[in-house]
mmCIF file of C-alpha atoms in Angstrom:
data_model
loop_
_atom_site.group_PDB
_atom_site.id
_atom_site.type_symbol
_atom_site.label_atom_id
_atom_site.label_comp_id
_atom_site.label_asym_id
_atom_site.label_seq_id
_atom_site.Cartn_x
_atom_site.Cartn_y
_atom_site.Cartn_z
ATOM 1 C CA MET A 1 15.198 -27.226 -62.889
ATOM 2 C CA LYS A 2 18.620 -25.871 -61.971
ATOM 3 C CA LYS A 3 17.229 -22.321 -61.741
ATOM 4 C CA PHE A 4 14.373 -23.555 -59.578
ATOM 5 C CA LEU A 5 16.790 -25.206 -57.129
ATOM 6 C CA ILE A 6 18.898 -22.038 -56.932
ATOM 7 C CA VAL A 7 15.811 -19.910 -56.184
ATOM 8 C CA LEU A 8 14.634 -22.431 -53.586
ATOM 9 C CA LEU A 9 18.054 -22.420 -51.941
ATOM 10 C CA CYS A 10 18.043 -18.596 -51.773
ATOM 11 C CA ILE A 11 14.589 -18.548 -50.179
ATOM 12 C CA CYS A 12 15.621 -21.136 -47.582
ATOM 13 C CA THR A 13 18.762 -19.123 -46.770
ATOM 14 C CA ILE A 14 16.743 -15.920 -46.271
ATOM 15 C CA ILE A 15 14.166 -17.656 -44.061
ATOM 16 C CA SER A 16 16.917 -19.275 -42.016
ATOM 17 C CA GLY A 17 18.654 -15.915 -41.609
ATOM 18 C CA ILE A 18 15.471 -14.246 -40.407
ATOM 19 C CA PHE A 19 14.840 -17.066 -37.912
ATOM 20 C CA ILE A 20 18.369 -16.851 -36.495
ATOM 21 C CA ALA A 21 18.252 -13.053 -36.314
ATOM 22 C CA LYS A 22 14.916 -13.175 -34.512
ATOM 23 C CA ASN A 23 16.243 -15.601 -31.922
ATOM 24 C CA ILE A 24 19.366 -13.506 -31.371
ATOM 25 C CA LEU A 25 17.220 -10.398 -30.932
ATOM 26 C CA ASN A 26 14.879 -12.134 -28.487
ATOM 27 C CA GLU A 27 17.808 -13.389 -26.439
ATOM 28 C CA ASN A 28 19.752 -10.140 -26.450
ATOM 29 C CA GLN A 29 17.180 -7.360 -26.803
ATOM 30 C CA TYR A 30 17.655 -6.369 -23.154
ATOM 31 C CA PHE A 31 21.321 -7.194 -22.980
ATOM 32 C CA GLN A 32 22.699 -5.484 -26.028
ATOM 33 C CA SER A 33 23.292 -2.505 -23.719
ATOM 34 C CA GLU A 34 25.314 -4.750 -21.383
ATOM 35 C CA ASN A 35 27.523 -5.843 -24.281
ATOM 36 C CA ASN A 36 27.975 -2.293 -25.494
ATOM 37 C CA GLN A 37 30.691 -0.841 -23.267
ATOM 38 C CA VAL A 38 30.985 2.513 -25.028
ATOM 39 C CA HIS A 39 28.635 4.429 -22.750
ATOM 40 C CA ILE A 40 29.975 2.819 -19.586
ATOM 41 C CA ASN A 41 33.543 3.547 -20.636
ATOM 42 C CA GLN A 42 32.502 7.142 -21.164
ATOM 43 C CA LEU A 43 31.153 7.217 -17.599
ATOM 44 C CA ALA A 44 34.472 5.913 -16.286
ATOM 45 C CA ASN A 45 36.494 8.395 -18.349
ATOM 46 C CA GLU A 46 34.225 11.276 -17.346
ATOM 47 C CA SER A 47 34.520 10.286 -13.688
ATOM 48 C CA THR A 48 38.325 10.247 -13.907
ATOM 49 C CA ASN A 49 38.818 13.440 -15.908
ATOM 50 C CA GLN A 50 35.794 15.482 -14.914
ATOM 51 C CA ILE A 51 37.273 17.520 -12.059
ATOM 52 C CA ALA A 52 40.218 18.827 -14.080
ATOM 53 C CA ASN A 53 38.078 19.612 -17.114
ATOM 54 C CA GLU A 54 35.407 21.433 -15.111
ATOM 55 C CA LYS A 55 37.986 23.656 -13.438
ATOM 56 C CA GLN A 56 39.377 24.704 -16.814
ATOM 57 C CA VAL A 57 36.116 25.315 -18.651
ATOM 58 C CA GLU A 58 33.156 27.275 -17.392
ATOM 59 C CA THR A 59 30.028 25.327 -18.247
ATOM 60 C CA GLU A 60 26.440 26.390 -18.377
ATOM 61 C CA LYS A 61 24.493 25.733 -15.175
ATOM 62 C CA THR A 62 22.931 22.275 -15.191
ATOM 63 C CA LYS A 63 19.146 22.262 -15.054
ATOM 64 C CA GLU A 64 18.154 20.862 -11.694
ATOM 65 C CA LEU A 65 16.145 17.657 -11.487
ATOM 66 C CA PHE A 66 12.942 19.113 -10.026
ATOM 67 C CA GLU A 67 13.359 22.646 -11.371
ATOM 68 C CA GLU A 68 10.046 22.681 -13.271
ATOM 69 C CA TYR A 69 8.194 22.307 -9.962
ATOM 70 C CA TYR A 70 10.122 24.969 -8.032
ATOM 71 C CA ASN A 71 7.533 27.732 -8.477
ATOM 72 C CA GLN A 72 4.775 25.532 -7.059
ATOM 73 C CA ALA A 73 7.059 24.470 -4.217
ATOM 74 C CA GLU A 74 7.978 28.072 -3.378
ATOM 75 C CA ASN A 75 4.308 29.006 -3.141
ATOM 76 C CA ILE A 76 3.936 26.496 -0.304
ATOM 77 C CA LEU A 77 7.313 27.335 1.225
ATOM 78 C CA LYS A 78 6.396 31.014 1.694
ATOM 79 C CA SER A 79 3.572 30.153 4.094
ATOM 80 C CA MET A 80 5.476 27.595 6.188
ATOM 81 C CA THR A 81 6.847 28.152 9.680
ATOM 82 C CA LEU A 82 10.417 27.208 10.561
ATOM 83 C CA GLU A 83 9.073 24.236 12.551
ATOM 84 C CA GLU A 84 7.102 23.002 9.539
ATOM 85 C CA LYS A 85 10.067 23.416 7.222
ATOM 86 C CA VAL A 86 12.458 21.504 9.454
ATOM 87 C CA GLY A 87 9.843 18.763 9.855
ATOM 88 C CA GLN A 88 9.831 18.290 6.076
ATOM 89 C CA MET A 89 13.525 17.363 6.195
ATOM 90 C CA PHE A 90 12.810 14.160 8.118
ATOM 91 C CA LEU A 91 11.921 10.716 6.892
ATOM 92 C CA ALA A 92 11.130 9.565 10.405
ATOM 93 C CA ARG A 93 10.821 6.024 11.665
ATOM 94 C CA TYR A 94 7.140 5.117 11.734
ATOM 95 C CA PRO A 95 6.007 5.379 15.377
ATOM 96 C CA GLU A 96 4.444 2.431 17.177
ATOM 97 C CA SER A 97 1.611 4.597 18.512
ATOM 98 C CA ASN A 98 0.048 8.072 18.287
ATOM 99 C CA VAL A 99 0.970 8.469 14.622
ATOM 100 C CA ILE A 100 -1.813 10.958 13.875
ATOM 101 C CA ASN A 101 -0.805 13.158 16.815
ATOM 102 C CA GLU A 102 2.815 13.207 15.680
ATOM 103 C CA ILE A 103 1.797 14.112 12.147
ATOM 104 C CA LYS A 104 -0.376 17.002 13.307
ATOM 105 C CA ASN A 105 2.059 18.309 15.912
ATOM 106 C CA GLU A 106 5.441 17.695 14.282
ATOM 107 C CA ALA A 107 4.701 17.758 10.508
ATOM 108 C CA PRO A 108 7.294 15.236 9.279
ATOM 109 C CA GLY A 109 8.190 15.114 5.592
ATOM 110 C CA GLY A 110 7.441 11.421 5.656
ATOM 111 C CA TYR A 111 7.981 8.076 7.315
ATOM 112 C CA VAL A 112 10.011 4.962 6.677
ATOM 113 C CA LEU A 113 8.234 1.767 7.718
ATOM 114 C CA PHE A 114 9.889 -1.395 9.027
ATOM 115 C CA GLY A 115 8.764 -4.998 9.303
ATOM 116 C CA ARG A 116 7.112 -4.499 12.685
ATOM 117 C CA ASP A 117 4.730 -1.945 11.178
ATOM 118 C CA PHE A 118 3.071 -4.631 9.034
ATOM 119 C CA ASP A 119 2.730 -7.241 11.785
ATOM 120 C CA ASN A 120 -0.796 -8.653 12.278
ATOM 121 C CA LYS A 121 -2.308 -6.361 9.610
ATOM 122 C CA THR A 122 -4.058 -7.049 6.329
ATOM 123 C CA LYS A 123 -3.410 -5.143 3.124
ATOM 124 C CA GLN A 124 -6.695 -3.304 3.541
ATOM 125 C CA GLN A 125 -5.956 -2.371 7.151
ATOM 126 C CA MET A 126 -2.564 -1.003 6.158
ATOM 127 C CA LYS A 127 -4.065 0.917 3.249
ATOM 128 C CA ASP A 128 -6.723 2.467 5.517
ATOM 129 C CA GLU A 129 -4.123 3.366 8.153
ATOM 130 C CA LEU A 130 -1.777 5.082 5.715
ATOM 131 C CA ASN A 131 -4.668 6.866 4.027
ATOM 132 C CA LYS A 132 -5.714 8.315 7.401
ATOM 133 C CA ASN A 133 -2.142 9.458 7.942
ATOM 134 C CA GLN A 134 -2.130 11.275 4.610
ATOM 135 C CA GLN A 135 -5.440 12.952 5.430
ATOM 136 C CA ALA A 136 -4.046 14.143 8.772
ATOM 137 C CA SER A 137 -0.967 15.716 7.186
ATOM 138 C CA LYS A 138 -1.103 19.325 6.035
ATOM 139 C CA ILE A 139 1.469 18.486 3.345
ATOM 140 C CA PRO A 140 1.211 14.939 1.922
ATOM 141 C CA LEU A 141 3.807 12.498 3.204
ATOM 142 C CA ILE A 142 6.542 10.477 1.561
ATOM 143 C CA LEU A 143 5.860 6.958 2.840
ATOM 144 C CA GLY A 144 8.844 4.713 2.229
ATOM 145 C CA VAL A 145 10.045 1.204 2.902
ATOM 146 C CA ASP A 146 13.069 -1.009 2.223
ATOM 147 C CA GLU A 147 11.730 -3.682 -0.120
ATOM 148 C CA GLU A 148 14.922 -4.664 -1.917
ATOM 149 C CA GLY A 149 14.174 -8.372 -2.155
ATOM 150 C CA GLY A 150 16.243 -11.170 -0.654
ATOM 151 C CA THR A 151 17.287 -10.404 2.921
ATOM 152 C CA VAL A 152 15.584 -6.988 3.074
ATOM 153 C CA VAL A 153 11.834 -7.481 2.623
ATOM 154 C CA ARG A 154 9.845 -5.366 5.072
ATOM 155 C CA VAL A 155 6.488 -5.972 3.361
ATOM 156 C CA SER A 156 6.654 -9.300 1.521
ATOM 157 C CA SER A 157 7.996 -11.088 4.605
ATOM 158 C CA HIS A 158 4.346 -11.015 5.744
ATOM 159 C CA LYS A 159 2.089 -13.571 4.041
ATOM 160 C CA ALA A 160 -0.882 -11.226 4.389
ATOM 161 C CA PHE A 161 0.810 -8.988 1.810
ATOM 162 C CA ARG A 162 2.480 -11.550 -0.469
ATOM 163 C CA GLU A 163 2.500 -15.341 -0.481
ATOM 164 C CA THR A 164 6.277 -15.468 -0.921
ATOM 165 C CA LYS A 165 9.096 -13.027 -0.212
ATOM 166 C CA PHE A 166 10.543 -11.073 -3.121
ATOM 167 C CA LEU A 167 13.807 -12.629 -4.267
ATOM 168 C CA SER A 168 17.093 -10.719 -4.389
ATOM 169 C CA PRO A 169 18.257 -9.201 -7.705
ATOM 170 C CA GLN A 170 20.982 -11.868 -7.947
ATOM 171 C CA GLN A 171 18.446 -14.682 -7.489
ATOM 172 C CA ILE A 172 16.083 -13.217 -10.070
ATOM 173 C CA TRP A 173 18.920 -12.689 -12.527
ATOM 174 C CA THR A 174 19.632 -16.418 -12.585
ATOM 175 C CA GLN A 175 15.995 -17.030 -13.569
ATOM 176 C CA GLY A 176 15.474 -14.389 -16.230
ATOM 177 C CA GLN A 177 18.302 -11.845 -16.129
ATOM 178 C CA LEU A 178 17.592 -8.116 -16.304
ATOM 179 C CA PRO A 179 14.090 -8.331 -17.891
ATOM 180 C CA ALA A 180 12.946 -10.492 -14.969
ATOM 181 C CA ILE A 181 14.394 -8.014 -12.471
ATOM 182 C CA LEU A 182 12.481 -5.145 -14.080
ATOM 183 C CA GLU A 183 9.241 -7.138 -14.077
ATOM 184 C CA ASP A 184 9.855 -7.884 -10.402
ATOM 185 C CA SER A 185 10.322 -4.156 -9.779
ATOM 186 C CA LYS A 186 6.961 -3.422 -11.377
ATOM 187 C CA GLU A 187 5.317 -5.991 -9.126
ATOM 188 C CA LYS A 188 6.984 -4.451 -6.065
ATOM 189 C CA SER A 189 5.798 -0.956 -7.004
ATOM 190 C CA LYS A 190 2.273 -2.198 -7.633
ATOM 191 C CA LEU A 191 2.115 -3.889 -4.219
ATOM 192 C CA LEU A 192 3.563 -0.896 -2.368
ATOM 193 C CA LYS A 193 1.245 1.570 -4.089
ATOM 194 C CA GLU A 194 -1.776 -0.639 -3.320
ATOM 195 C CA ILE A 195 -1.190 -0.160 0.392
ATOM 196 C CA GLY A 196 -0.339 3.548 0.168
ATOM 197 C CA LEU A 197 3.457 3.577 -0.017
ATOM 198 C CA ASN A 198 5.172 5.844 -2.553
ATOM 199 C CA MET A 199 8.896 5.241 -1.964
ATOM 200 C CA ASN A 200 11.086 2.141 -2.116
ATOM 201 C CA LEU A 201 14.625 2.685 -0.812
ATOM 202 C CA THR A 202 16.320 0.801 -3.628
ATOM 203 C CA PRO A 203 18.388 0.121 -5.785
ATOM 204 C CA VAL A 204 21.536 -0.960 -3.993
ATOM 205 C CA ALA A 205 24.182 0.591 -6.247
ATOM 206 C CA ASP A 206 27.178 -0.809 -4.371
ATOM 207 C CA VAL A 207 29.941 -2.782 -6.109
ATOM 208 C CA PRO A 208 31.362 -5.295 -3.610
ATOM 209 C CA THR A 209 34.097 -7.623 -4.846
ATOM 210 C CA ASN A 210 34.141 -10.144 -2.001
ATOM 211 C CA LYS A 211 31.234 -12.601 -1.878
ATOM 212 C CA ASN A 212 31.580 -12.703 1.917
ATOM 213 C CA ALA A 213 31.205 -8.912 2.255
ATOM 214 C CA PHE A 214 28.291 -7.557 4.314
ATOM 215 C CA ILE A 215 26.580 -5.867 1.361
ATOM 216 C CA TYR A 216 27.260 -8.523 -1.296
ATOM 217 C CA ASP A 217 23.952 -10.444 -1.112
ATOM 218 C CA ARG A 218 22.013 -7.185 -1.448
ATOM 219 C CA ALA A 219 24.011 -5.948 -4.437
ATOM 220 C CA TYR A 220 23.668 -6.808 -8.129
ATOM 221 C CA GLY A 221 26.987 -8.647 -7.828
ATOM 222 C CA ARG A 222 28.101 -8.385 -11.459
ATOM 223 C CA GLY A 223 30.750 -5.663 -11.412
ATOM 224 C CA ALA A 224 30.602 -1.888 -11.779
ATOM 225 C CA GLU A 225 29.747 -1.690 -15.486
ATOM 226 C CA LYS A 226 26.790 -4.064 -15.371
ATOM 227 C CA THR A 227 25.631 -2.652 -12.040
ATOM 228 C CA ALA A 228 25.529 0.768 -13.743
ATOM 229 C CA ILE A 229 23.161 -0.609 -16.389
ATOM 230 C CA TYR A 230 21.057 -2.360 -13.742
ATOM 231 C CA VAL A 231 20.715 0.830 -11.663
ATOM 232 C CA SER A 232 19.807 2.941 -14.684
ATOM 233 C CA GLU A 233 17.145 0.537 -15.993
ATOM 234 C CA LEU A 234 15.653 -0.031 -12.545
ATOM 235 C CA ILE A 235 15.330 3.700 -11.872
ATOM 236 C CA LYS A 236 13.701 4.294 -15.263
ATOM 237 C CA THR A 237 11.201 1.528 -14.491
ATOM 238 C CA MET A 238 10.422 2.935 -11.050
ATOM 239 C CA ASN A 239 10.050 6.452 -12.476
ATOM 240 C CA ASN A 240 7.559 5.128 -15.024
ATOM 241 C CA ASP A 241 5.622 3.584 -12.138
ATOM 242 C CA LYS A 242 5.755 6.858 -10.147
ATOM 243 C CA MET A 243 7.615 5.092 -7.345
ATOM 244 C CA ILE A 244 10.355 7.136 -5.676
ATOM 245 C CA SER A 245 13.702 5.340 -5.682
ATOM 246 C CA ALA A 246 16.822 5.911 -3.583
ATOM 247 C CA MET A 247 20.229 4.786 -4.813
ATOM 248 C CA LYS A 248 22.395 3.568 -1.954
ATOM 249 C CA HIS A 249 24.935 3.653 -0.321
ATOM 250 C CA PHE A 250 27.019 6.570 -1.672
ATOM 251 C CA PRO A 251 29.976 6.865 -2.179
ATOM 252 C CA GLY A 252 29.985 3.065 -2.475
ATOM 253 C CA TYR A 253 29.986 0.467 0.294
ATOM 254 C CA GLY A 254 32.641 -1.796 -1.176
ATOM 255 C CA ASP A 255 33.581 -4.739 1.045
ATOM 256 C CA ASN A 256 33.316 -2.817 4.318
ATOM 257 C CA VAL A 257 31.732 -3.978 7.571
ATOM 258 C CA ASP A 258 28.142 -3.331 8.659
ATOM 259 C CA THR A 259 27.703 0.234 9.961
ATOM 260 C CA HIS A 260 24.547 -0.818 11.823
ATOM 261 C CA THR A 261 26.876 -2.279 14.444
ATOM 262 C CA GLY A 262 29.993 -0.103 14.232
ATOM 263 C CA MET A 263 32.186 2.214 12.214
ATOM 264 C CA ALA A 264 33.535 1.159 8.819
ATOM 265 C CA ILE A 265 36.825 2.705 7.698
ATOM 266 C CA ASP A 266 37.270 2.578 3.913
ATOM 267 C CA LYS A 267 40.964 2.800 3.001
ATOM 268 C CA ARG A 268 40.620 2.382 -0.787
ATOM 269 C CA PRO A 269 42.216 5.012 -3.055
ATOM 270 C CA TYR A 270 40.023 7.646 -4.702
ATOM 271 C CA SER A 271 40.815 6.180 -8.121
ATOM 272 C CA THR A 272 38.873 3.027 -7.186
ATOM 273 C CA PHE A 273 35.735 5.094 -6.695
ATOM 274 C CA GLU A 274 36.283 6.959 -9.954
ATOM 275 C CA LYS A 275 36.763 3.781 -11.969
ATOM 276 C CA SER A 276 34.246 1.568 -10.182
ATOM 277 C CA ASP A 277 31.982 2.680 -7.321
ATOM 278 C CA PHE A 278 30.862 5.977 -8.880
ATOM 279 C CA LEU A 279 29.734 4.387 -12.168
ATOM 280 C CA PRO A 280 26.348 3.073 -10.968
ATOM 281 C CA PHE A 281 25.587 6.395 -9.264
ATOM 282 C CA LYS A 282 26.511 8.385 -12.373
ATOM 283 C CA SER A 283 24.320 6.097 -14.452
ATOM 284 C CA GLY A 284 21.442 6.497 -12.000
ATOM 285 C CA ILE A 285 21.826 10.273 -12.017
ATOM 286 C CA GLU A 286 21.586 10.269 -15.822
ATOM 287 C CA ALA A 287 18.413 8.165 -15.491
ATOM 288 C CA LYS A 288 16.938 10.915 -13.255
ATOM 289 C CA GLY A 289 17.101 9.088 -9.965
ATOM 290 C CA PRO A 290 15.444 11.359 -7.353
ATOM 291 C CA PHE A 291 17.305 10.315 -4.174
ATOM 292 C CA ILE A 292 20.796 9.211 -3.224
ATOM 293 C CA LEU A 293 21.314 7.769 0.255
ATOM 294 C CA VAL A 294 24.716 8.387 1.857
ATOM 295 C CA SER A 295 26.400 5.793 4.062
ATOM 296 C CA HIS A 296 28.087 6.245 7.424
ATOM 297 C CA ASN A 297 31.429 4.845 6.221
ATOM 298 C CA ILE A 298 34.513 6.964 6.791
ATOM 299 C CA VAL A 299 36.133 7.099 3.357
ATOM 300 C CA GLU A 300 39.698 8.194 4.023
ATOM 301 C CA ALA A 301 40.385 9.229 0.418
ATOM 302 C CA MET A 302 37.580 11.827 0.685
ATOM 303 C CA ASP A 303 37.374 12.723 4.372
ATOM 304 C CA ASP A 304 39.388 10.854 6.986
ATOM 305 C CA LYS A 305 37.660 12.519 9.930
ATOM 306 C CA ASN A 306 33.905 12.341 9.265
ATOM 307 C CA PRO A 307 31.407 9.633 8.262
ATOM 308 C CA ALA A 308 30.300 10.181 4.663
ATOM 309 C CA SER A 309 26.791 11.092 5.852
ATOM 310 C CA LEU A 310 28.218 13.983 7.905
ATOM 311 C CA SER A 311 30.996 15.031 5.516
ATOM 312 C CA LYS A 312 30.879 18.281 3.542
ATOM 313 C CA LYS A 313 33.619 16.953 1.259
ATOM 314 C CA VAL A 314 31.644 13.829 0.306
ATOM 315 C CA HIS A 315 28.523 15.889 -0.407
ATOM 316 C CA GLN A 316 30.569 18.329 -2.459
ATOM 317 C CA ILE A 317 31.829 15.436 -4.609
ATOM 318 C CA LEU A 318 28.276 14.209 -5.114
ATOM 319 C CA LYS A 319 26.889 17.630 -6.022
ATOM 320 C CA GLU A 320 29.768 19.157 -7.961
ATOM 321 C CA ASP A 321 31.751 16.308 -9.469
ATOM 322 C CA LEU A 322 28.860 13.918 -10.129
ATOM 323 C CA GLN A 323 26.481 16.876 -10.719
ATOM 324 C CA PHE A 324 23.631 15.430 -8.662
ATOM 325 C CA THR A 325 20.817 17.957 -8.205
ATOM 326 C CA GLY A 326 18.236 15.646 -6.626
ATOM 327 C CA LEU A 327 17.721 14.913 -2.947
ATOM 328 C CA ILE A 328 20.482 13.631 -0.673
ATOM 329 C CA ILE A 329 19.336 11.606 2.321
ATOM 330 C CA THR A 330 21.281 10.107 5.217
ATOM 331 C CA ASP A 331 21.227 6.496 6.230
ATOM 332 C CA ASP A 332 19.514 6.132 9.620
ATOM 333 C CA LEU A 333 21.314 8.383 12.103
ATOM 334 C CA ALA A 334 20.502 5.901 14.890
ATOM 335 C CA MET A 335 23.098 3.438 13.583
ATOM 336 C CA LYS A 336 25.980 2.545 15.889
ATOM 337 C CA ALA A 337 28.536 4.025 13.490
ATOM 338 C CA VAL A 338 27.105 7.501 14.071
ATOM 339 C CA GLU A 339 26.484 6.983 17.775
ATOM 340 C CA GLU A 340 30.149 6.108 18.234
ATOM 341 C CA TYR A 341 31.301 9.125 16.250
ATOM 342 C CA VAL A 342 28.959 11.936 17.398
ATOM 343 C CA LYS A 343 29.323 12.527 21.119
ATOM 344 C CA ASN A 344 27.535 15.875 21.364
ATOM 345 C CA GLU A 345 24.088 14.646 20.240
ATOM 346 C CA GLU A 346 24.165 16.912 17.194
ATOM 347 C CA ALA A 347 24.196 14.319 14.430
ATOM 348 C CA ALA A 348 21.162 15.834 12.690
ATOM 349 C CA VAL A 349 22.636 19.340 12.851
ATOM 350 C CA GLN A 350 25.899 18.106 11.355
ATOM 351 C CA ALA A 351 23.947 16.236 8.675
ATOM 352 C CA VAL A 352 22.246 19.458 7.549
ATOM 353 C CA ILE A 353 25.501 21.429 7.611
ATOM 354 C CA ALA A 354 27.156 18.701 5.529
ATOM 355 C CA GLY A 355 24.527 19.104 2.805
ATOM 356 C CA ASN A 356 21.819 16.479 3.341
ATOM 357 C CA ASP A 357 18.310 17.418 2.267
ATOM 358 C CA MET A 358 16.552 14.734 4.309
ATOM 359 C CA ILE A 359 17.423 12.696 7.376
ATOM 360 C CA ILE A 360 16.306 9.190 8.194
ATOM 361 C CA SER A 361 15.789 9.295 11.921
ATOM 362 C CA SER A 362 14.606 6.999 14.680
ATOM 363 C CA ASP A 363 14.677 9.993 17.044
ATOM 364 C CA PHE A 364 12.674 12.446 14.978
ATOM 365 C CA THR A 365 11.176 14.892 17.482
ATOM 366 C CA LYS A 366 14.423 15.317 19.446
ATOM 367 C CA GLN A 367 16.567 15.806 16.350
ATOM 368 C CA LYS A 368 14.033 18.179 14.832
ATOM 369 C CA ARG A 369 14.348 20.401 17.945
ATOM 370 C CA GLU A 370 18.137 20.319 17.676
ATOM 371 C CA ILE A 371 18.014 21.662 14.115
ATOM 372 C CA ILE A 372 15.469 24.363 14.999
ATOM 373 C CA THR A 373 17.710 25.489 17.874
ATOM 374 C CA ALA A 374 20.731 25.528 15.543
ATOM 375 C CA VAL A 375 18.844 27.809 13.116
ATOM 376 C CA LYS A 376 17.770 30.162 15.903
ATOM 377 C CA ASN A 377 21.356 30.285 17.181
ATOM 378 C CA ASN A 378 22.631 31.089 13.656
ATOM 379 C CA LYS A 379 24.552 27.822 13.435
ATOM 380 C CA ILE A 380 22.469 26.957 10.357
ATOM 381 C CA ASP A 381 21.219 29.617 7.938
ATOM 382 C CA GLU A 382 17.461 29.368 7.369
ATOM 383 C CA ASN A 383 18.111 29.745 3.633
ATOM 384 C CA ARG A 384 19.952 26.434 3.845
ATOM 385 C CA ILE A 385 16.719 24.884 5.200
ATOM 386 C CA ASN A 386 14.657 26.593 2.489
ATOM 387 C CA GLU A 387 16.903 25.203 -0.231
ATOM 388 C CA SER A 388 16.266 21.607 0.846
ATOM 389 C CA VAL A 389 12.560 22.011 1.574
ATOM 390 C CA LYS A 390 11.955 23.541 -1.855
ATOM 391 C CA LYS A 391 13.458 20.429 -3.449
ATOM 392 C CA ILE A 392 11.491 18.097 -1.160
ATOM 393 C CA LEU A 393 8.201 19.795 -2.054
ATOM 394 C CA ALA A 394 9.118 19.840 -5.753
ATOM 395 C CA CYS A 395 9.850 16.107 -5.595
ATOM 396 C CA LYS A 396 6.440 15.519 -4.044
ATOM 397 C CA TYR A 397 4.880 17.378 -6.988
ATOM 398 C CA ALA A 398 6.974 15.423 -9.486
ATOM 399 C CA TYR A 399 5.787 12.066 -8.140
ATOM 400 C CA GLY A 400 2.154 13.087 -7.718
ATOM 401 C CA ILE A 401 2.237 13.080 -3.891
ATOM 402 C CA ILE A 402 1.165 16.732 -3.862
ATOM 403 C CA LYS A 403 -1.460 17.174 -6.558
#
């Protein structure tokens, strides 16, 4: 009898252990990475020490993100005119009228749509409209939108497209943490693809510390280390769904004011970016994020004279120190921060010289002409244009836009 009781006790202990372990796994299966700080600490250490180490040791050239599609891209590039190539460098604001004519005459690389573009339309009407646009374009278009959730919901703010607006990442996190956010991302991608969109300008990779800051409600709001995990997992999910993502707003918005309405001057030391703001971007780069969007903030520790979007120094940090080989895109050049800074109406030209591959523009045709003129006047080398367009075309192959 004694032996029987001992055996029974052992069996009960084992069963209890399995039950507890299962519950712990179910609760933490998506968060064990958040509790494991080793990789994130490595990102921070790499960010701090990387520049000195790279200058001392010659490393093998990093394979570029879209390199496997370069040959296909170059085959198209060889037959393109300068006008067509420069057009590819624009993610233009979707025009209110004559879209087909603009596509045929100006050959934009793509469009970004805003809330107004979905007004009084059904899902089917929007799908038919965007399909006609793709058919009119010699090279298929990137068709993007800001559908972050929360306060930025260009599509789901219309009941014809979704009964309720997508919630912000912070709101979803309170309901189901990171797994719920990733499921929400899948639903977003499904909806956008159903109507013909192939790019969502998200995730917000910023690390604000003040809950009253302009960008706070749009951010993950859980510190640099957890934001790095969030950005990485979200990009992997979007890549699996063949939805182009765009991390924003490099080099990190912090607690600065809204650049839609004026210039933001960031006075934080460079070490803050190394230890905090860069971490989500580095994590997203490792996850093979295709785009990084650069803000208009003037970051004094990097370049005290130029907005980040127009700064060679900021782009050099992104390309060389963070080793980003994907596509760099400006925030909208029509924002007040740029208007106040650029007095000679050459914002797009300066953006190309700084190192941007694509430009978000609400003044597409005018700014396209300015860049073409700059190339013809030898202010911009045409090889510089070719370099960006090759990557844009390769990205379109990678995401199945060009088949």
